[in-house]
Short mmCIF file of C-alpha atoms and ligand atoms in Angstrom, two decimals:
data_model
loop_
_atom_site.label_atom_id
_atom_site.label_comp_id
_atom_site.label_asym_id
_atom_site.label_seq_id
_atom_site.Cartn_x
_atom_site.Cartn_y
_atom_site.Cartn_z
CA MET Z 908 158.15 66.52 107.18
CA LYS Z 909 161.17 68.73 106.72
CA ILE Z 910 164.12 67.95 104.53
CA ASP Z 911 166.02 71.08 105.44
CA PHE Z 912 169.59 69.87 105.76
CA PRO Z 913 172.09 70.80 103.00
CA LEU Z 914 171.90 68.24 100.21
CA ASP Z 915 175.64 68.00 100.33
CA CYS Z 916 175.10 65.64 103.31
CA LEU Z 917 173.66 63.12 100.87
CA LYS Z 918 176.38 63.19 98.26
CA ASP Z 919 178.00 59.91 99.37
CA ILE Z 920 174.77 58.11 100.20
CA PRO Z 921 173.55 55.66 97.58
CA THR Z 922 169.98 56.20 96.44
CA PRO Z 923 167.19 55.24 96.68
CA PHE Z 924 166.70 55.24 100.45
CA TYR Z 925 163.99 55.97 102.98
CA TYR Z 926 164.35 59.09 105.06
CA TYR Z 927 162.43 59.39 108.34
CA ASP Z 928 161.81 62.68 110.11
CA ILE Z 929 161.80 61.62 113.76
CA ASP Z 930 160.37 64.95 114.93
CA VAL Z 931 157.29 64.28 112.83
CA LEU Z 932 157.00 60.76 114.25
CA ASP Z 933 157.38 62.01 117.82
CA GLN Z 934 154.85 64.80 117.30
CA THR Z 935 152.39 62.30 115.80
CA LEU Z 936 152.87 59.83 118.66
CA HIS Z 937 152.48 62.57 121.23
CA GLN Z 938 149.17 63.80 119.79
CA LEU Z 939 147.93 60.26 119.26
CA GLN Z 940 148.56 59.25 122.86
CA ARG Z 941 147.16 62.51 124.22
CA GLU Z 942 143.90 62.18 122.27
CA ALA Z 943 143.48 58.47 123.06
CA ALA Z 944 144.09 59.12 126.76
CA ALA Z 945 141.26 61.65 126.77
CA HIS Z 946 138.88 58.67 126.72
CA ALA Z 947 138.88 56.11 129.52
CA GLY Z 948 139.58 52.58 128.33
CA PHE Z 949 140.98 53.50 124.86
CA SER Z 950 144.30 51.96 123.89
CA VAL Z 951 146.25 51.88 120.64
CA HIS Z 952 148.20 48.99 119.11
CA TYR Z 953 150.50 50.05 116.31
CA ALA Z 954 149.91 48.01 113.12
CA VAL Z 955 153.45 46.75 112.54
CA LYS Z 956 152.68 45.89 108.90
CA ALA Z 957 152.79 49.60 108.05
CA ASN Z 958 156.48 49.89 108.90
CA ALA Z 959 158.60 47.37 110.77
CA ASN Z 960 161.88 49.30 110.66
CA PRO Z 961 163.51 48.48 114.04
CA ARG Z 962 164.27 52.11 114.92
CA ILE Z 963 160.74 53.19 114.09
CA LEU Z 964 159.34 50.30 116.13
CA GLN Z 965 161.47 51.24 119.11
CA ARG Z 966 160.30 54.84 119.02
CA ILE Z 967 156.67 53.74 118.89
CA ARG Z 968 157.19 51.31 121.75
CA GLN Z 969 158.80 54.07 123.82
CA ALA Z 970 155.66 56.15 123.31
CA GLY Z 971 153.71 53.39 125.06
CA LEU Z 972 151.68 51.83 122.23
CA GLY Z 973 150.95 48.11 121.97
CA ALA Z 974 151.53 46.16 118.74
CA ASP Z 975 149.18 44.66 116.18
CA CYS Z 976 150.93 41.82 114.34
CA VAL Z 977 149.88 39.69 111.38
CA SER Z 978 152.67 37.12 111.25
CA GLY Z 979 155.19 35.32 113.41
CA GLY Z 980 157.88 37.55 111.93
CA GLU Z 981 156.02 40.66 113.08
CA ILE Z 982 155.62 39.22 116.57
CA GLU Z 983 159.37 38.60 116.67
CA ALA Z 984 160.10 42.12 115.39
CA ALA Z 985 157.78 43.63 118.00
CA LEU Z 986 159.31 41.61 120.85
CA GLN Z 987 162.79 42.51 119.66
CA ALA Z 988 161.87 46.19 119.69
CA GLY Z 989 160.80 45.78 123.31
CA PHE Z 990 157.01 45.67 122.98
CA LYS Z 991 155.54 43.77 125.90
CA ALA Z 992 153.85 40.50 124.94
CA ASP Z 993 150.75 41.46 126.91
CA GLY Z 994 150.22 44.43 124.56
CA ILE Z 995 150.41 42.32 121.37
CA VAL Z 996 147.37 41.33 119.33
CA PHE Z 997 147.75 38.79 116.52
CA ALA Z 998 145.49 38.90 113.46
CA GLY Z 999 145.41 37.22 110.05
CA VAL Z 1000 143.22 34.74 108.14
CA GLY Z 1001 145.99 32.16 107.83
CA LYS Z 1002 148.02 31.70 110.96
CA SER Z 1003 150.54 28.83 110.68
CA ASP Z 1004 151.06 26.41 113.55
CA TRP Z 1005 154.55 27.76 114.33
CA GLU Z 1006 153.15 31.29 114.47
CA ILE Z 1007 150.39 30.25 116.86
CA GLU Z 1008 152.93 28.40 119.01
CA LEU Z 1009 155.24 31.41 119.06
CA ALA Z 1010 152.36 33.61 120.20
CA LEU Z 1011 151.31 31.11 122.87
CA ARG Z 1012 154.86 30.63 124.12
CA ASN Z 1013 155.18 34.37 124.61
CA ASP Z 1014 151.73 34.79 126.20
CA ILE Z 1015 150.54 37.53 123.88
CA PHE Z 1016 147.46 39.49 124.88
CA CYS Z 1017 145.07 38.15 122.27
CA PHE Z 1018 144.49 36.27 119.01
CA ASN Z 1019 142.08 37.92 116.60
CA VAL Z 1020 140.46 34.75 115.30
CA GLU Z 1021 138.99 34.71 111.82
CA SER Z 1022 137.29 31.31 111.59
CA ARG Z 1023 135.91 28.38 113.56
CA GLU Z 1024 138.60 26.19 111.96
CA GLU Z 1025 141.35 28.45 113.26
CA LEU Z 1026 139.78 28.51 116.74
CA GLU Z 1027 139.92 24.72 116.93
CA VAL Z 1028 143.59 24.62 115.92
CA ILE Z 1029 144.52 27.30 118.48
CA ASN Z 1030 142.68 25.33 121.15
CA LEU Z 1031 144.54 22.14 120.25
CA LEU Z 1032 147.98 23.75 120.18
CA ALA Z 1033 147.29 25.65 123.42
CA GLU Z 1034 146.18 22.43 125.10
CA GLN Z 1035 149.39 20.68 124.03
CA MET Z 1036 151.43 23.52 125.48
CA GLY Z 1037 149.43 23.80 128.68
CA LYS Z 1038 148.38 27.37 127.83
CA THR Z 1039 145.11 29.25 127.60
CA ALA Z 1040 144.68 31.43 124.51
CA GLN Z 1041 142.74 34.65 124.86
CA VAL Z 1042 140.71 35.30 121.73
CA CYS Z 1043 138.67 38.03 120.11
CA PHE Z 1044 136.54 37.12 117.12
CA ARG Z 1045 137.05 39.16 114.00
CA ILE Z 1046 133.59 39.86 112.72
CA ASN Z 1047 132.90 40.89 109.16
CA PRO Z 1048 130.57 43.83 109.81
CA GLU Z 1049 129.54 44.29 106.17
CA VAL Z 1050 130.36 47.96 106.39
CA GLY Z 1051 131.92 49.29 103.18
CA ALA Z 1052 134.42 52.12 103.36
CA HIS Z 1053 135.11 54.96 100.94
CA THR Z 1054 138.56 53.88 99.88
CA HIS Z 1055 140.39 51.89 97.22
CA GLU Z 1056 138.72 48.53 96.49
CA LYS Z 1057 141.97 46.67 97.21
CA ILE Z 1058 142.07 47.97 100.76
CA THR Z 1059 138.44 47.56 101.86
CA THR Z 1060 138.04 44.57 104.11
CA GLY Z 1061 134.69 44.73 105.85
CA LYS Z 1062 132.35 43.59 103.10
CA ALA Z 1063 130.74 40.17 102.66
CA GLU Z 1064 132.82 39.36 99.57
CA ASN Z 1065 136.14 39.89 101.41
CA LYS Z 1066 137.98 36.89 102.84
CA PHE Z 1067 138.25 38.48 106.27
CA GLY Z 1068 136.36 37.73 109.44
CA ILE Z 1069 133.45 35.63 110.63
CA ALA Z 1070 129.93 36.28 109.31
CA MET Z 1071 127.67 38.13 111.73
CA THR Z 1072 125.16 35.29 111.51
CA ASP Z 1073 127.76 32.86 112.94
CA LEU Z 1074 128.76 35.05 115.86
CA GLU Z 1075 126.76 33.36 118.62
CA SER Z 1076 127.70 29.86 117.51
CA VAL Z 1077 131.47 30.59 117.54
CA ILE Z 1078 131.21 32.27 120.93
CA HIS Z 1079 129.40 29.25 122.31
CA LEU Z 1080 132.02 26.95 120.82
CA ALA Z 1081 134.80 29.08 122.37
CA MET Z 1082 133.11 28.81 125.75
CA CYS Z 1083 133.21 25.03 125.52
CA LEU Z 1084 136.84 24.74 124.44
CA PRO Z 1085 139.08 24.13 127.45
CA SER Z 1086 142.13 26.10 126.31
CA ILE Z 1087 140.33 29.16 124.93
CA ARG Z 1088 139.20 32.26 126.80
CA PHE Z 1089 136.81 34.42 124.77
CA ILE Z 1090 137.48 38.06 125.61
CA GLY Z 1091 136.08 40.22 122.85
CA LEU Z 1092 135.14 41.28 119.36
CA HIS Z 1093 137.39 42.59 116.61
CA PHE Z 1094 136.56 44.59 113.48
CA HIS Z 1095 138.43 46.34 110.67
CA ILE Z 1096 136.69 47.91 107.70
CA GLY Z 1097 139.60 49.06 105.54
CA SER Z 1098 142.46 51.48 105.23
CA GLN Z 1099 143.06 55.11 104.15
CA ILE Z 1100 139.60 56.12 105.40
CA LEU Z 1101 139.04 59.85 105.68
CA GLU Z 1102 135.26 59.96 106.11
CA MET Z 1103 134.28 59.68 109.76
CA ASP Z 1104 130.85 58.47 108.63
CA ASP Z 1105 132.45 55.14 107.70
CA PHE Z 1106 133.68 54.71 111.28
CA LYS Z 1107 130.28 55.85 112.59
CA ARG Z 1108 128.57 53.13 110.60
CA LEU Z 1109 130.96 50.61 112.11
CA CYS Z 1110 130.04 51.88 115.60
CA PHE Z 1111 126.32 51.51 114.90
CA ARG Z 1112 126.90 47.97 113.69
CA ILE Z 1113 128.88 47.15 116.85
CA ASN Z 1114 126.11 48.64 119.01
CA HIS Z 1115 123.57 46.46 117.30
CA LEU Z 1116 125.70 43.31 117.76
CA GLN Z 1117 126.32 44.15 121.40
CA ASP Z 1118 122.58 44.48 122.04
CA ARG Z 1119 122.04 41.12 120.38
CA LEU Z 1120 124.72 39.46 122.52
CA GLU Z 1121 123.62 41.15 125.71
CA ALA Z 1122 120.13 39.71 125.27
CA GLN Z 1123 121.83 36.32 125.61
CA GLY Z 1124 123.85 37.36 128.62
CA ILE Z 1125 127.13 37.83 126.70
CA VAL Z 1126 129.11 41.01 127.39
CA PRO Z 1127 132.60 40.95 125.82
CA GLN Z 1128 135.25 42.75 127.80
CA HIS Z 1129 137.17 44.06 124.78
CA ILE Z 1130 136.05 45.78 121.59
CA ASN Z 1131 138.79 46.14 118.98
CA VAL Z 1132 137.73 48.47 116.17
CA GLY Z 1133 140.82 47.95 113.97
CA GLY Z 1134 142.62 50.77 112.20
CA GLY Z 1135 142.10 52.57 108.93
CA LEU Z 1136 142.47 56.28 109.65
CA GLY Z 1137 143.85 57.90 106.50
CA ILE Z 1138 146.40 60.63 105.86
CA ASP Z 1139 146.57 63.57 103.44
CA TYR Z 1140 148.63 62.42 100.46
CA GLU Z 1141 147.72 65.48 98.38
CA ASP Z 1142 148.90 68.13 100.77
CA PRO Z 1143 151.05 66.43 103.40
CA GLN Z 1144 152.64 69.64 104.65
CA ALA Z 1145 149.21 71.04 105.52
CA HIS Z 1146 148.22 67.97 107.54
CA VAL Z 1147 151.37 66.53 109.03
CA VAL Z 1148 149.51 64.94 111.94
CA PRO Z 1149 146.11 63.32 111.28
CA SER Z 1150 143.05 64.53 113.20
CA PHE Z 1151 143.26 62.06 116.05
CA LYS Z 1152 140.87 64.11 118.16
CA VAL Z 1153 138.09 63.91 115.60
CA TYR Z 1154 138.78 60.20 115.09
CA PHE Z 1155 138.69 59.19 118.78
CA ASP Z 1156 135.78 61.54 119.52
CA THR Z 1157 133.79 59.81 116.77
CA TYR Z 1158 134.21 56.46 118.51
CA ALA Z 1159 133.62 57.94 121.97
CA GLN Z 1160 130.37 59.52 120.82
CA CYS Z 1161 129.02 56.67 118.71
CA LEU Z 1162 130.00 53.48 120.51
CA ARG Z 1163 127.65 52.46 123.30
CA LEU Z 1164 130.02 50.78 125.71
CA ARG Z 1165 129.11 48.56 128.62
CA GLU Z 1166 130.62 49.06 132.04
CA GLY Z 1167 134.38 48.41 132.12
CA GLN Z 1168 134.68 47.67 128.39
CA GLN Z 1169 138.04 48.47 126.83
CA VAL Z 1170 138.34 49.81 123.28
CA HIS Z 1171 141.38 48.90 121.18
CA PHE Z 1172 142.59 50.59 118.00
CA GLU Z 1173 145.06 49.24 115.46
CA LEU Z 1174 146.47 52.25 113.63
CA GLY Z 1175 149.30 51.94 111.16
CA ARG Z 1176 149.28 54.49 108.35
CA ALA Z 1177 148.16 57.38 110.56
CA VAL Z 1178 151.12 56.78 112.88
CA VAL Z 1179 153.99 56.54 110.39
CA GLY Z 1180 152.72 57.69 106.99
CA GLN Z 1181 153.84 61.30 107.08
CA CYS Z 1182 157.23 60.84 108.75
CA GLY Z 1183 158.81 59.01 105.81
CA ALA Z 1184 159.93 59.93 102.29
CA LEU Z 1185 161.58 57.86 99.60
CA ILE Z 1186 164.60 59.76 98.28
CA SER Z 1187 165.83 58.94 94.83
CA ARG Z 1188 167.94 60.41 92.04
CA VAL Z 1189 167.02 61.25 88.50
CA LEU Z 1190 168.87 58.92 86.15
CA TYR Z 1191 167.68 60.33 82.84
CA ILE Z 1192 165.25 62.77 81.36
CA LYS Z 1193 164.11 60.85 78.35
CA VAL Z 1194 162.38 62.83 75.67
CA GLY Z 1195 159.80 60.58 74.03
CA VAL Z 1196 157.55 61.21 71.05
CA GLU Z 1197 154.69 62.65 73.08
CA LYS Z 1198 156.02 62.68 76.61
CA ARG Z 1199 158.95 63.58 78.70
CA PHE Z 1200 159.94 60.77 81.09
CA LEU Z 1201 161.72 61.45 84.30
CA ILE Z 1202 163.43 58.15 85.05
CA LEU Z 1203 164.30 57.63 88.71
CA ASP Z 1204 166.63 55.12 90.31
CA ALA Z 1205 163.73 54.19 92.64
CA GLY Z 1206 161.01 51.94 91.30
CA MET Z 1207 158.00 49.87 92.27
CA THR Z 1208 160.34 47.56 94.19
CA ASP Z 1209 161.02 50.43 96.61
CA LEU Z 1210 157.54 51.96 96.73
CA LEU Z 1211 154.82 49.68 95.42
CA ARG Z 1212 151.74 51.74 96.24
CA PRO Z 1213 151.45 53.67 92.95
CA ALA Z 1214 151.76 50.49 90.83
CA LEU Z 1215 149.44 48.44 93.03
CA TYR Z 1216 146.75 50.94 94.03
CA HIS Z 1217 147.32 53.85 91.65
CA ALA Z 1218 148.26 55.79 94.76
CA ARG Z 1219 149.67 59.30 94.19
CA HIS Z 1220 152.57 60.44 96.36
CA ARG Z 1221 153.54 64.09 96.21
CA MET Z 1222 156.95 64.65 94.71
CA GLU Z 1223 159.46 67.33 95.35
CA ASN Z 1224 162.64 68.10 93.45
CA LEU Z 1225 164.97 68.83 96.37
CA SER Z 1226 167.86 69.94 94.17
CA ALA Z 1227 165.70 72.64 92.60
CA ARG Z 1228 165.48 74.27 96.03
CA GLU Z 1229 169.20 74.86 96.09
CA GLU Z 1230 169.71 75.84 92.43
CA ALA Z 1231 167.43 78.12 90.46
CA ARG Z 1232 165.54 76.50 87.58
CA SER Z 1233 164.05 78.29 84.63
CA GLY Z 1234 160.50 77.00 85.03
CA GLU Z 1235 158.27 73.96 85.30
CA GLU Z 1236 157.92 71.00 82.98
CA GLU Z 1237 155.39 68.19 82.72
CA TYR Z 1238 156.84 64.71 83.31
CA ASP Z 1239 155.77 61.11 83.56
CA VAL Z 1240 157.77 59.97 86.57
CA VAL Z 1241 158.80 56.33 86.22
CA GLY Z 1242 161.17 53.78 87.74
CA PRO Z 1243 163.75 51.47 86.15
CA ILE Z 1244 161.90 48.16 86.61
CA CYS Z 1245 161.01 46.07 83.58
CA GLU Z 1246 157.23 46.41 84.04
CA SER Z 1247 154.97 48.94 82.44
CA SER Z 1248 153.20 49.43 85.78
CA ASP Z 1249 156.42 50.88 87.21
CA VAL Z 1250 155.08 54.42 87.04
CA PHE Z 1251 154.95 56.80 90.01
CA ALA Z 1252 152.76 59.39 88.31
CA GLN Z 1253 151.79 60.68 84.92
CA SER Z 1254 151.81 64.31 83.83
CA VAL Z 1255 153.29 65.82 86.97
CA LEU Z 1256 154.48 69.40 87.03
CA LEU Z 1257 157.95 69.68 88.52
CA PRO Z 1258 160.68 72.29 88.28
CA GLU Z 1259 162.78 71.66 85.18
CA SER Z 1260 164.79 68.62 86.28
CA HIS Z 1261 168.21 67.25 85.39
CA ARG Z 1262 170.20 64.07 85.75
CA SER Z 1263 171.32 63.55 89.41
CA ASP Z 1264 168.63 65.76 90.90
CA LEU Z 1265 167.25 64.41 94.18
CA ILE Z 1266 163.53 63.69 94.16
CA ALA Z 1267 161.53 63.04 97.34
CA LEU Z 1268 158.36 60.95 97.21
CA LEU Z 1269 156.52 62.18 100.27
CA SER Z 1270 154.10 60.43 102.67
CA SER Z 1271 155.92 57.12 102.18
CA GLY Z 1272 156.40 56.15 105.83
CA ALA Z 1273 153.55 53.64 105.77
CA TYR Z 1274 153.53 50.61 103.45
CA GLY Z 1275 156.65 51.92 101.71
CA GLU Z 1276 159.77 50.28 103.11
CA ALA Z 1277 157.56 47.50 104.49
CA MET Z 1278 156.40 46.47 101.00
CA ALA Z 1279 159.76 46.81 99.27
CA SER Z 1280 160.98 43.76 97.36
CA GLN Z 1281 164.08 42.52 95.60
CA TYR Z 1282 162.38 41.89 92.26
CA ASN Z 1283 164.87 42.25 89.40
CA CYS Z 1284 167.58 41.30 91.96
CA ARG Z 1285 167.58 44.85 93.24
CA ARG Z 1286 168.93 45.87 96.62
CA LEU Z 1287 166.42 46.75 99.32
CA PRO Z 1288 166.39 50.47 100.05
CA ALA Z 1289 168.39 51.57 103.11
CA SER Z 1290 166.94 53.87 105.77
CA TYR Z 1291 168.23 57.09 107.33
CA PHE Z 1292 166.83 59.24 110.09
CA SER Z 1293 166.74 62.98 110.65
CA PHE Z 1294 169.28 62.68 113.47
CA ASP Z 1295 171.77 61.09 111.04
CA PHE Z 1296 172.06 64.46 109.28
CA GLN Z 1297 172.13 66.80 112.25
CA HIS Z 1298 175.35 68.68 112.74
N1 LLP D 1525 144.12 46.11 111.47
C1 LLP D 1525 143.92 45.21 110.48
C2 LLP D 1525 143.18 43.99 110.77
C3 LLP D 1525 144.38 45.49 109.17
O1 LLP D 1525 144.16 44.62 108.20
C4 LLP D 1525 145.09 46.69 108.92
C5 LLP D 1525 145.62 47.00 107.60
C6 LLP D 1525 145.30 47.58 110.00
C7 LLP D 1525 144.79 47.26 111.25
C8 LLP D 1525 146.04 48.88 109.84
O2 LLP D 1525 145.37 49.72 108.97
P1 LLP D 1525 145.82 51.27 108.80
O3 LLP D 1525 145.57 51.98 110.11
O4 LLP D 1525 147.25 51.29 108.43
O5 LLP D 1525 144.95 51.77 107.72
N2 LLP D 1525 149.23 48.30 101.74
C9 LLP D 1525 148.04 49.13 101.70
C10 LLP D 1525 147.30 49.12 103.01
C11 LLP D 1525 146.91 47.73 103.46
C12 LLP D 1525 146.24 47.71 104.82
C13 LLP D 1525 146.09 46.32 105.31
N3 LLP D 1525 145.51 46.21 106.62
C14 LLP D 1525 148.44 50.54 101.29
O6 LLP D 1525 149.61 50.77 101.02
O7 LLP D 1525 147.59 51.42 101.18
#
């Protein structure tokens, strides 16, 4: 990500706002599609939850990805951005009737079904509408991932998915329901995963389940392995584009596919994480008894990840690039929200900073703007794109 335009361009723009480097997004999409295409039958659905900004969605759609949606609103956003319905998968443990109907009306590719109860409701609604719903079952593979406990999903204690022991019985039920077509299996073990061994263990689990099903004459046509590939938050400039080759090669080497089986991926963070930054201004440098607080006009309402997951986003004082500063200082970087968890980072070394300096919180393209809220009656952050500042 480059923020290399003169900061003068920003003088009339209210902060905080999200800035997206479209070159980084395009480069990421290009490498992603190239590496996926190296393997027959691999296709990627972008996880809309990571960033549903309409211009970002359009760019991703133009690159030829499908969409992975978790709500009716996301399905609408994807359709509006031009994603084809037959490339949309719909996941989530609690799909409302109107969301199921919306998906059926638009003939989406597939529902990722998370329970027997949900399957029965989809069948009923599809029957009423004279439709057939294609379904994959989301299986809880009981594979833990090396990531934050709030973003692991594939363990027995998580609310997600159907237990492996119930797999055959739900497939048999699906085969009996008149308005359901069972087409495959779906998995997702968590997010921000950097150890390929976690994905390997998922592959071995899938292989085992496939053997078990095959012994009963069941060969699903589609295997959806979810998303989860992480990005480098510590040194984003060194790893602008994630290692898609290593990621897809891991699946290609470890999954034992049956003839004609298609593999689907649902990547979110790896697609958009590094192209976005939250840009904010320093309001005050408050000198406390023991600490020096750098108070930004951006807070947890704009970027929730640090407060919710203790995530660390790299920070850069952009103004210090244009004006010399005498040295570095240690700051606790905080927002203006009336919550003590509204802290971006403690004890960060930054160039000596002043009121009105512009601070960039990097690697904020995924789960940044998408998780922003209006708590404290604040305004939602606006978004700008690299081409907005080109001369
Ligand atoms: N598929 C399913 C079923 C998911 O639940 C998720 C993410 C994805 C795909 C996309 O995962 P990704 O490729 O982005 O890792 N807000 C948290 C992350 C929550 C992820 C939720 N599920 C964060 O800011 O770290």
